XYZ file of N, CA, C and O in Angstrom:
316
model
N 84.979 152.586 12.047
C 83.797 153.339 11.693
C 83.317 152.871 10.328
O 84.060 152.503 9.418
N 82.060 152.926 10.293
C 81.385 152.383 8.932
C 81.253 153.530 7.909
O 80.903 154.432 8.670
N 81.310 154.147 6.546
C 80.830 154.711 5.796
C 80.332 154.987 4.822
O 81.209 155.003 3.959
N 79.202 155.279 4.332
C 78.631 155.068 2.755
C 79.248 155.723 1.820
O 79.463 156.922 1.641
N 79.521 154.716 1.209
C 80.395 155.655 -0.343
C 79.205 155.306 -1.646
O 78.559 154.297 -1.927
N 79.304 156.772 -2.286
C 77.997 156.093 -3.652
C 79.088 156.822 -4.567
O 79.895 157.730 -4.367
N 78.710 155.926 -5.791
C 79.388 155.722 -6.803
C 78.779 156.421 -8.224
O 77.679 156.021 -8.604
N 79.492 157.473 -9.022
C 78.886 158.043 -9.867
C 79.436 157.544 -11.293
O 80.574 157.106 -11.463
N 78.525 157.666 -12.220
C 79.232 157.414 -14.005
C 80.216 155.873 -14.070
O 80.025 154.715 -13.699
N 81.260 156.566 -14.711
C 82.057 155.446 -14.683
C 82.593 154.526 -13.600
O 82.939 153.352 -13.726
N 82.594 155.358 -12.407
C 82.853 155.086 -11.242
C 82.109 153.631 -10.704
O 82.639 152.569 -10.378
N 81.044 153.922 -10.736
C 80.010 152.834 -10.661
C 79.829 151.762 -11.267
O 79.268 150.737 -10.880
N 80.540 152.116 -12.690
C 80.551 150.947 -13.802
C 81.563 149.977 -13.477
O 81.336 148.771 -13.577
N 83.047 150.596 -12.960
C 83.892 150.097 -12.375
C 84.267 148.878 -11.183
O 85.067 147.948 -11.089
N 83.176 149.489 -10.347
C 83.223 148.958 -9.216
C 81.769 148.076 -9.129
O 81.396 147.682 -8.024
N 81.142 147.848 -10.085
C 79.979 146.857 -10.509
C 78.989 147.376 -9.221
O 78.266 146.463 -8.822
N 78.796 148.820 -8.408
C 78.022 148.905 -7.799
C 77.698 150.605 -7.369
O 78.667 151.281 -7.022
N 76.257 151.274 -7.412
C 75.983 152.517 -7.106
C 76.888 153.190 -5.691
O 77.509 154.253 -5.696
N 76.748 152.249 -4.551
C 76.554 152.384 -2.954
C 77.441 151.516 -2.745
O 77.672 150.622 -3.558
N 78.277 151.697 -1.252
C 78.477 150.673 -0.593
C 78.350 151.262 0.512
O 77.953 152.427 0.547
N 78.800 150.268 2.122
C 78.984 150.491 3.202
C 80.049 149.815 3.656
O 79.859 148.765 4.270
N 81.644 150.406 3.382
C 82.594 150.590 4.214
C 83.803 150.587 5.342
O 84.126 151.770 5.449
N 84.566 149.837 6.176
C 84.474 149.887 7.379
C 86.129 150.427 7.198
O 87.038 149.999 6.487
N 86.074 151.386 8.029
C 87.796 152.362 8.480
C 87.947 151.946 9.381
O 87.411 151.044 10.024
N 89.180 152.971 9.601
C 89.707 153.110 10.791
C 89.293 154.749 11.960
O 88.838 155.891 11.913
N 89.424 154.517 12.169
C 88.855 156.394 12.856
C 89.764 156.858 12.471
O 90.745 156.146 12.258
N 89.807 158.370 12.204
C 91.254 158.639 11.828
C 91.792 158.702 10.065
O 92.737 159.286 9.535
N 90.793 157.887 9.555
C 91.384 157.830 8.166
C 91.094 158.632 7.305
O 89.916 158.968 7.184
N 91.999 159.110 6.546
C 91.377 160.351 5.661
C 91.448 159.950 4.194
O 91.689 158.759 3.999
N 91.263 160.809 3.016
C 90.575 160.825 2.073
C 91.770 159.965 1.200
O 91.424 159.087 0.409
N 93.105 160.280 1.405
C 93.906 159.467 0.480
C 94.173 158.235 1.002
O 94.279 157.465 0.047
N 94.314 157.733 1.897
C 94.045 156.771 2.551
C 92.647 155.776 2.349
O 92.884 154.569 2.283
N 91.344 156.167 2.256
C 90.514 155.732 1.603
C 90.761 155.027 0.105
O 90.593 153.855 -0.234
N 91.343 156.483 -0.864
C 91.536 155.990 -2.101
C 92.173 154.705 -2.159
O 91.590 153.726 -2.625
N 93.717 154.647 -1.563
C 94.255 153.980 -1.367
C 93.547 151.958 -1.369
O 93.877 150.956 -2.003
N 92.471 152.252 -0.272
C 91.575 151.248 -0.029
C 91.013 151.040 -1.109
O 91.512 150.141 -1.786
N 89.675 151.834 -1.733
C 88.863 151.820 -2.494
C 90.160 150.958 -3.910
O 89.907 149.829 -4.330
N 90.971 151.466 -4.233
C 91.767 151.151 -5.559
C 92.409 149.296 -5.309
O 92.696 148.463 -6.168
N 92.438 149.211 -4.022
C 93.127 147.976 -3.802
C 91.957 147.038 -3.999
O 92.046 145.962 -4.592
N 90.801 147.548 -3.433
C 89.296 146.648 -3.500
C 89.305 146.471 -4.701
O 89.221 145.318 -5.125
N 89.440 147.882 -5.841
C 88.550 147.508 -6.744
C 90.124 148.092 -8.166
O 90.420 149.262 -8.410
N 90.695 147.015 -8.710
C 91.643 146.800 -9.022
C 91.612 148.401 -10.602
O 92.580 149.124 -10.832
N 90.326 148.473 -11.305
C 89.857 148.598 -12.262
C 89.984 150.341 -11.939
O 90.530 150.983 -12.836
N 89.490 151.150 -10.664
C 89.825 152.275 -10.323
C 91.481 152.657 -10.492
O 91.712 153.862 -10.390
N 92.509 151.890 -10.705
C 93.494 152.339 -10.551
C 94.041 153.379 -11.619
O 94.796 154.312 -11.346
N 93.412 152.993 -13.207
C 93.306 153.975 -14.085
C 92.436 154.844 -14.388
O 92.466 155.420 -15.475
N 91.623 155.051 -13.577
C 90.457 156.059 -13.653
C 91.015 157.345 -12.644
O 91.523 157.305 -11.523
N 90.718 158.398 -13.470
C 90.424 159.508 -12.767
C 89.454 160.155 -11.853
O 88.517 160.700 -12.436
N 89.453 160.214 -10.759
C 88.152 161.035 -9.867
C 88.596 161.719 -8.633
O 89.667 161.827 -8.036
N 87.507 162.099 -8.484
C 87.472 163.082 -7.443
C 86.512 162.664 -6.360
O 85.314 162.470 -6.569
N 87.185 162.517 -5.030
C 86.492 162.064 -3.706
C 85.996 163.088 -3.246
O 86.769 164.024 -3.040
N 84.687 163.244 -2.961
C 83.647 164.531 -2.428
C 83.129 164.333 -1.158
O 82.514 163.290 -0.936
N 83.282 165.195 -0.256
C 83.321 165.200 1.219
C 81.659 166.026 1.616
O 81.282 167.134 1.235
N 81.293 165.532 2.049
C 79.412 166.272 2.226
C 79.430 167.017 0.784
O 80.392 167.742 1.038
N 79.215 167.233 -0.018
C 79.242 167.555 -1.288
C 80.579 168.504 -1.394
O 80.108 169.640 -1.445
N 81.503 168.572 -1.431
C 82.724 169.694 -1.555
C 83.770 168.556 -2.017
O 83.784 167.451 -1.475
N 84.391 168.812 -2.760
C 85.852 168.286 -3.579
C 86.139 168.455 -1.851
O 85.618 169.307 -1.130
N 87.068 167.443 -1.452
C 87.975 167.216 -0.490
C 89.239 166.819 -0.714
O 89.497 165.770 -1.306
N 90.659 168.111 0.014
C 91.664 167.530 -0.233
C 91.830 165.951 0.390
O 90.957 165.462 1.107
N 93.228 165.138 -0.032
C 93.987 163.993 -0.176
C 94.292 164.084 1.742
O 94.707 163.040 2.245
N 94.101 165.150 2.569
C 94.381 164.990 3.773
C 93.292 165.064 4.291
O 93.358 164.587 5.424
N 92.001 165.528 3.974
C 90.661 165.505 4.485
C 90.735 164.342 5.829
O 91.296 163.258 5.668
N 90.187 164.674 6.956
C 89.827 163.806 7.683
C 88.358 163.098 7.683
O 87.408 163.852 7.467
N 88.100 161.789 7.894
C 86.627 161.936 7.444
C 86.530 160.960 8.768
O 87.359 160.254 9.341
N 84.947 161.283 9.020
C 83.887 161.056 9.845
C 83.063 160.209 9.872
O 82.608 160.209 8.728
N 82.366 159.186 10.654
C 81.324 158.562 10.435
C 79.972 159.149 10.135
O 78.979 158.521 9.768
N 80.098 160.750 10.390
C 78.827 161.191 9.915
C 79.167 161.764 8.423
O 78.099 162.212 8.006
N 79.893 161.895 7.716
C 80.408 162.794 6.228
C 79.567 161.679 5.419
O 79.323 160.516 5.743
N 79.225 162.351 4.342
C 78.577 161.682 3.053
C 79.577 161.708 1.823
O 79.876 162.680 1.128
N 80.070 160.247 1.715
C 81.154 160.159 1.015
C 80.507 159.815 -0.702
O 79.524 159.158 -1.043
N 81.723 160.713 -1.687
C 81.035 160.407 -3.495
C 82.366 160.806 -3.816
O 83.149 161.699 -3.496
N 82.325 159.627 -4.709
C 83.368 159.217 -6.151
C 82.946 159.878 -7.588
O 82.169 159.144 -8.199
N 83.275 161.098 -8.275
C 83.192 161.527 -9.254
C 83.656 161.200 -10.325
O 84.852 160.938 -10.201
N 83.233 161.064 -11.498
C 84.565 160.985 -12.430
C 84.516 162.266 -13.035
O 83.602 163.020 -12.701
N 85.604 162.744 -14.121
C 85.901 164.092 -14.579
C 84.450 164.363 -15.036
O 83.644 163.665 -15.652
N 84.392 165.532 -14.559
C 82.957 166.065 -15.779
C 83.648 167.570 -16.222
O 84.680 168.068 -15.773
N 82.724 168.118 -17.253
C 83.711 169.633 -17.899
C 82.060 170.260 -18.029
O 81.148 169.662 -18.600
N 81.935 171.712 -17.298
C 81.124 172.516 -17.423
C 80.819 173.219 -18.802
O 81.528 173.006 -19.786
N 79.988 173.865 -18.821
C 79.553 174.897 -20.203
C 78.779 175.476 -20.437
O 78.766 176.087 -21.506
């Protein structure tokens, strides 16, 4: 399955790109992704973030979908 991942803040700076498009396995879920995403992109491995599932923080077991709208956060602090 194919999926769009967009890339926020540092996140983006990291991975030298806003967007991409993807290709899984069916079946694969959110830590498993990371997993991917960190091996692609060597520079995520010390960064902190948060993988967002149709806009909602998604746990590390999340299953994801070819239809879910996938985003890479980095820390932000409210106020």
């Amino acid at each position: 399955m194919e999926l769009k991942i967009l890339y926020f803040g540092m996140i983006a700076d990291a991975t030298g790109c806003k967007e991409e498009v993807i290709s899984l396995q069916p079946g694969c879920n959110t830590n498993q992704l990371e997993k991917i995403l960190k091996t692609k992109y060597q520079t995520l491995q010390n960064l902190s973030f948060k993988i967002v599932v149709d806009q909602e923080i998604a746990s590390s077991q999340s299953i994801l979908k070819a239809t879910n709208e996938i985003a890479l956060l980095p820390p932000f602090s409210g106020g």
